[in-house]
Every structure is written in C-alpha cells, then in structure tokens.
Amino acid sequence: MLMFALIAGCFSAIAQGNFYLTGTVSGLNGPAGNVQVCVATDSSAQSNFNYFDCTTTDSNGYYYFAIPGGAIIGPNVVYTVSV
C-alpha cells in the first residue's frame, strides 16, 4: 500500500507542472504590438483540464503564458490560441 502512495505522489507532482506557451504576432509591416492574444483548452479533448486567459503582445509582438498545472499526464490537451 505504501508503494502505491509513493508512486501516486510522483505522478501528481509531475502532473502539476507548468506549461509555457510563447509566440509572436506579426502583421504586413512587422511585429504587431498591443494585440490581445487568448489561449484556451479545447473542450472536445478527452481531459479534465480547463484553462482560459488573455494577454497583450509587447512592442515586438511577443506573448507569453505560464499555464499552471498545464503540463499534465494523460489524455492530450489541445490549446487553442486566438488573436
């Protein structure tokens, strides 16, 4: 029984890691600053993990998300990024 508890503890520690999502937004004239970027999990994926957040690009068009607990083990999680 103790072995199962230790193994389960290892999996839960791994499952709670952050997932980092970064990128840049560009337009016809180069980097697009001050653009809202949103990311969400796809509700049709076979997962119990849900996430939604928005941020604004910097002057170089760069965005960054640190999704707490987003590095999960199990069924795939699909992240959808919309600009």
Short mmCIF file of N, CA and C in Angstrom, two decimals:
data_model
loop_
_atom_site.label_atom_id
_atom_site.label_comp_id
_atom_site.label_asym_id
_atom_site.label_seq_id
_atom_site.Cartn_x
_atom_site.Cartn_y
_atom_site.Cartn_z
N MET A 1 0.83 -1.18 0.00
CA MET A 1 0.00 0.00 0.00
C MET A 1 0.87 1.26 0.00
N LEU A 2 1.95 1.25 0.76
CA LEU A 2 2.84 2.41 0.82
C LEU A 2 3.46 2.66 -0.54
N MET A 3 3.82 1.61 -1.27
CA MET A 3 4.42 1.76 -2.60
C MET A 3 3.45 2.48 -3.53
N PHE A 4 2.16 2.14 -3.50
CA PHE A 4 1.17 2.80 -4.34
C PHE A 4 1.09 4.28 -4.00
N ALA A 5 1.11 4.62 -2.73
CA ALA A 5 1.03 6.03 -2.30
C ALA A 5 2.24 6.81 -2.80
N LEU A 6 3.40 6.22 -2.75
CA LEU A 6 4.61 6.90 -3.24
C LEU A 6 4.56 7.10 -4.75
N ILE A 7 4.13 6.09 -5.47
CA ILE A 7 4.03 6.20 -6.93
C ILE A 7 2.98 7.23 -7.31
N ALA A 8 1.83 7.19 -6.69
CA ALA A 8 0.77 8.16 -6.98
C ALA A 8 1.25 9.58 -6.67
N GLY A 9 2.03 9.74 -5.61
CA GLY A 9 2.58 11.05 -5.28
C GLY A 9 3.51 11.57 -6.35
N CYS A 10 4.30 10.70 -6.94
CA CYS A 10 5.20 11.11 -8.02
C CYS A 10 4.42 11.58 -9.24
N PHE A 11 3.39 10.85 -9.60
CA PHE A 11 2.59 11.24 -10.75
C PHE A 11 1.88 12.56 -10.52
N SER A 12 1.36 12.78 -9.32
CA SER A 12 0.66 14.03 -9.07
C SER A 12 1.62 15.20 -9.07
N ALA A 13 2.86 15.00 -8.63
CA ALA A 13 3.84 16.08 -8.66
C ALA A 13 4.19 16.45 -10.10
N ILE A 14 4.32 15.43 -10.95
CA ILE A 14 4.62 15.69 -12.36
C ILE A 14 3.43 16.36 -13.03
N ALA A 15 2.24 15.94 -12.71
CA ALA A 15 1.04 16.44 -13.36
C ALA A 15 0.79 17.92 -13.05
N GLN A 16 1.40 18.43 -12.00
CA GLN A 16 1.12 19.81 -11.61
C GLN A 16 2.13 20.80 -12.17
N GLY A 17 2.99 20.40 -13.08
CA GLY A 17 3.98 21.30 -13.65
C GLY A 17 3.34 22.34 -14.56
N ASN A 18 4.04 23.43 -14.74
CA ASN A 18 3.55 24.48 -15.63
C ASN A 18 3.83 24.13 -17.09
N PHE A 19 2.99 24.64 -17.96
CA PHE A 19 3.16 24.54 -19.40
C PHE A 19 3.39 25.96 -19.91
N TYR A 20 4.42 26.17 -20.71
CA TYR A 20 4.75 27.51 -21.18
C TYR A 20 4.43 27.62 -22.67
N LEU A 21 3.71 28.67 -23.01
CA LEU A 21 3.29 28.90 -24.39
C LEU A 21 3.72 30.31 -24.77
N THR A 22 4.55 30.41 -25.81
CA THR A 22 5.04 31.72 -26.26
C THR A 22 4.89 31.82 -27.77
N GLY A 23 4.96 33.04 -28.26
CA GLY A 23 4.90 33.24 -29.70
C GLY A 23 4.99 34.71 -30.04
N THR A 24 4.93 35.00 -31.30
CA THR A 24 4.93 36.39 -31.76
C THR A 24 3.80 36.57 -32.77
N VAL A 25 3.28 37.79 -32.81
CA VAL A 25 2.25 38.16 -33.76
C VAL A 25 2.85 39.19 -34.70
N SER A 26 2.73 38.94 -35.99
CA SER A 26 3.27 39.86 -36.98
C SER A 26 2.18 40.26 -37.96
N GLY A 27 2.30 41.48 -38.46
CA GLY A 27 1.40 41.96 -39.50
C GLY A 27 2.19 42.19 -40.77
N LEU A 28 1.60 42.85 -41.74
CA LEU A 28 2.29 43.12 -43.00
C LEU A 28 3.49 44.04 -42.81
N ASN A 29 3.45 44.88 -41.77
CA ASN A 29 4.53 45.84 -41.53
C ASN A 29 5.48 45.40 -40.43
N GLY A 30 5.46 44.14 -40.03
CA GLY A 30 6.37 43.65 -38.99
C GLY A 30 5.64 43.28 -37.73
N PRO A 31 6.36 43.30 -36.59
CA PRO A 31 5.76 42.88 -35.31
C PRO A 31 4.51 43.69 -34.97
N ALA A 32 3.51 43.00 -34.42
CA ALA A 32 2.25 43.65 -34.05
C ALA A 32 2.17 43.77 -32.54
N GLY A 33 2.45 44.96 -32.04
CA GLY A 33 2.38 45.23 -30.61
C GLY A 33 0.98 45.62 -30.19
N ASN A 34 0.70 45.43 -28.89
CA ASN A 34 -0.56 45.81 -28.28
C ASN A 34 -1.76 45.07 -28.91
N VAL A 35 -1.57 43.77 -29.20
CA VAL A 35 -2.63 42.92 -29.75
C VAL A 35 -3.04 41.93 -28.67
N GLN A 36 -4.34 41.75 -28.47
CA GLN A 36 -4.81 40.79 -27.49
C GLN A 36 -4.70 39.37 -28.04
N VAL A 37 -4.10 38.49 -27.24
CA VAL A 37 -3.95 37.08 -27.59
C VAL A 37 -4.60 36.27 -26.46
N CYS A 38 -5.48 35.33 -26.81
CA CYS A 38 -6.15 34.49 -25.82
C CYS A 38 -5.80 33.03 -26.09
N VAL A 39 -5.73 32.26 -25.03
CA VAL A 39 -5.48 30.82 -25.15
C VAL A 39 -6.51 30.10 -24.29
N ALA A 40 -7.00 28.98 -24.82
CA ALA A 40 -7.99 28.17 -24.11
C ALA A 40 -7.78 26.71 -24.43
N THR A 41 -8.19 25.85 -23.52
CA THR A 41 -8.18 24.43 -23.81
C THR A 41 -9.39 24.12 -24.68
N ASP A 42 -9.26 23.11 -25.51
CA ASP A 42 -10.34 22.68 -26.38
C ASP A 42 -11.27 21.76 -25.58
N SER A 43 -12.52 22.16 -25.43
CA SER A 43 -13.45 21.40 -24.61
C SER A 43 -13.78 20.03 -25.20
N SER A 44 -13.45 19.80 -26.47
CA SER A 44 -13.74 18.49 -27.07
C SER A 44 -12.64 17.47 -26.78
N ALA A 45 -11.50 17.91 -26.24
CA ALA A 45 -10.41 16.98 -25.91
C ALA A 45 -10.81 16.13 -24.71
N GLN A 46 -10.30 14.92 -24.65
CA GLN A 46 -10.61 13.99 -23.57
C GLN A 46 -9.76 14.31 -22.34
N SER A 47 -10.08 15.40 -21.65
CA SER A 47 -9.28 15.80 -20.50
C SER A 47 -10.16 16.52 -19.49
N ASN A 48 -9.75 16.50 -18.25
CA ASN A 48 -10.46 17.23 -17.20
C ASN A 48 -9.81 18.57 -16.92
N PHE A 49 -8.88 18.98 -17.75
CA PHE A 49 -8.15 20.23 -17.53
C PHE A 49 -8.78 21.34 -18.36
N ASN A 50 -9.12 22.45 -17.71
CA ASN A 50 -9.69 23.61 -18.40
C ASN A 50 -8.86 24.84 -18.10
N TYR A 51 -8.67 25.67 -19.13
CA TYR A 51 -7.88 26.89 -18.96
C TYR A 51 -8.33 27.92 -19.98
N PHE A 52 -8.38 29.19 -19.55
CA PHE A 52 -8.63 30.30 -20.45
C PHE A 52 -7.96 31.53 -19.86
N ASP A 53 -7.23 32.29 -20.71
CA ASP A 53 -6.61 33.53 -20.28
C ASP A 53 -6.26 34.35 -21.52
N CYS A 54 -6.12 35.65 -21.31
CA CYS A 54 -5.72 36.56 -22.39
C CYS A 54 -4.56 37.42 -21.92
N THR A 55 -3.76 37.87 -22.86
CA THR A 55 -2.66 38.79 -22.60
C THR A 55 -2.54 39.72 -23.80
N THR A 56 -1.68 40.70 -23.69
CA THR A 56 -1.44 41.65 -24.77
C THR A 56 0.01 41.54 -25.21
N THR A 57 0.26 41.56 -26.51
CA THR A 57 1.63 41.47 -27.01
C THR A 57 2.41 42.72 -26.64
N ASP A 58 3.73 42.55 -26.50
CA ASP A 58 4.59 43.71 -26.25
C ASP A 58 4.87 44.42 -27.58
N SER A 59 5.74 45.40 -27.56
CA SER A 59 6.01 46.19 -28.77
C SER A 59 6.65 45.36 -29.89
N ASN A 60 7.23 44.20 -29.53
CA ASN A 60 7.82 43.31 -30.53
C ASN A 60 6.86 42.21 -30.99
N GLY A 61 5.60 42.28 -30.57
CA GLY A 61 4.61 41.27 -30.94
C GLY A 61 4.70 39.99 -30.14
N TYR A 62 5.48 39.98 -29.06
CA TYR A 62 5.73 38.78 -28.27
C TYR A 62 4.65 38.59 -27.21
N TYR A 63 4.21 37.32 -27.02
CA TYR A 63 3.30 36.98 -25.93
C TYR A 63 3.83 35.75 -25.19
N TYR A 64 3.38 35.60 -23.93
CA TYR A 64 3.88 34.56 -23.05
C TYR A 64 2.77 34.12 -22.10
N PHE A 65 2.57 32.83 -21.97
CA PHE A 65 1.65 32.27 -21.00
C PHE A 65 2.39 31.22 -20.17
N ALA A 66 2.25 31.27 -18.85
CA ALA A 66 2.70 30.21 -17.96
C ALA A 66 1.42 29.60 -17.40
N ILE A 67 1.05 28.43 -17.91
CA ILE A 67 -0.23 27.81 -17.56
C ILE A 67 0.00 26.87 -16.38
N PRO A 68 -0.50 27.27 -15.20
CA PRO A 68 -0.26 26.44 -14.01
C PRO A 68 -0.95 25.09 -14.12
N GLY A 69 -0.21 24.04 -13.89
CA GLY A 69 -0.76 22.69 -13.96
C GLY A 69 -1.05 22.23 -15.37
N GLY A 70 -0.57 22.97 -16.38
CA GLY A 70 -0.88 22.65 -17.77
C GLY A 70 -0.07 21.53 -18.36
N ALA A 71 1.01 21.14 -17.69
CA ALA A 71 1.84 20.04 -18.18
C ALA A 71 1.32 18.76 -17.53
N ILE A 72 0.21 18.25 -18.04
CA ILE A 72 -0.43 17.12 -17.40
C ILE A 72 -0.11 15.83 -18.13
N ILE A 73 -0.21 14.74 -17.41
CA ILE A 73 -0.01 13.41 -17.98
C ILE A 73 -1.39 12.83 -18.23
N GLY A 74 -1.55 12.14 -19.32
CA GLY A 74 -2.83 11.51 -19.61
C GLY A 74 -3.30 11.90 -21.00
N PRO A 75 -4.62 11.96 -21.17
CA PRO A 75 -5.16 12.32 -22.49
C PRO A 75 -4.63 13.67 -22.95
N ASN A 76 -4.47 13.81 -24.23
CA ASN A 76 -3.94 15.04 -24.79
C ASN A 76 -4.82 16.23 -24.46
N VAL A 77 -4.19 17.37 -24.22
CA VAL A 77 -4.89 18.62 -24.03
C VAL A 77 -4.58 19.47 -25.26
N VAL A 78 -5.60 20.00 -25.89
CA VAL A 78 -5.42 20.83 -27.07
C VAL A 78 -5.58 22.29 -26.65
N TYR A 79 -4.55 23.10 -26.89
CA TYR A 79 -4.61 24.52 -26.61
C TYR A 79 -4.91 25.27 -27.90
N THR A 80 -5.88 26.15 -27.85
CA THR A 80 -6.24 26.96 -29.00
C THR A 80 -5.85 28.40 -28.72
N VAL A 81 -5.04 28.98 -29.60
CA VAL A 81 -4.60 30.38 -29.46
C VAL A 81 -5.36 31.21 -30.47
N SER A 82 -5.96 32.29 -30.02
CA SER A 82 -6.67 33.19 -30.93
C SER A 82 -6.19 34.60 -30.74
N VAL A 83 -6.09 35.32 -31.84
CA VAL A 83 -5.60 36.71 -31.85
C VAL A 83 -6.73 37.61 -32.27
#
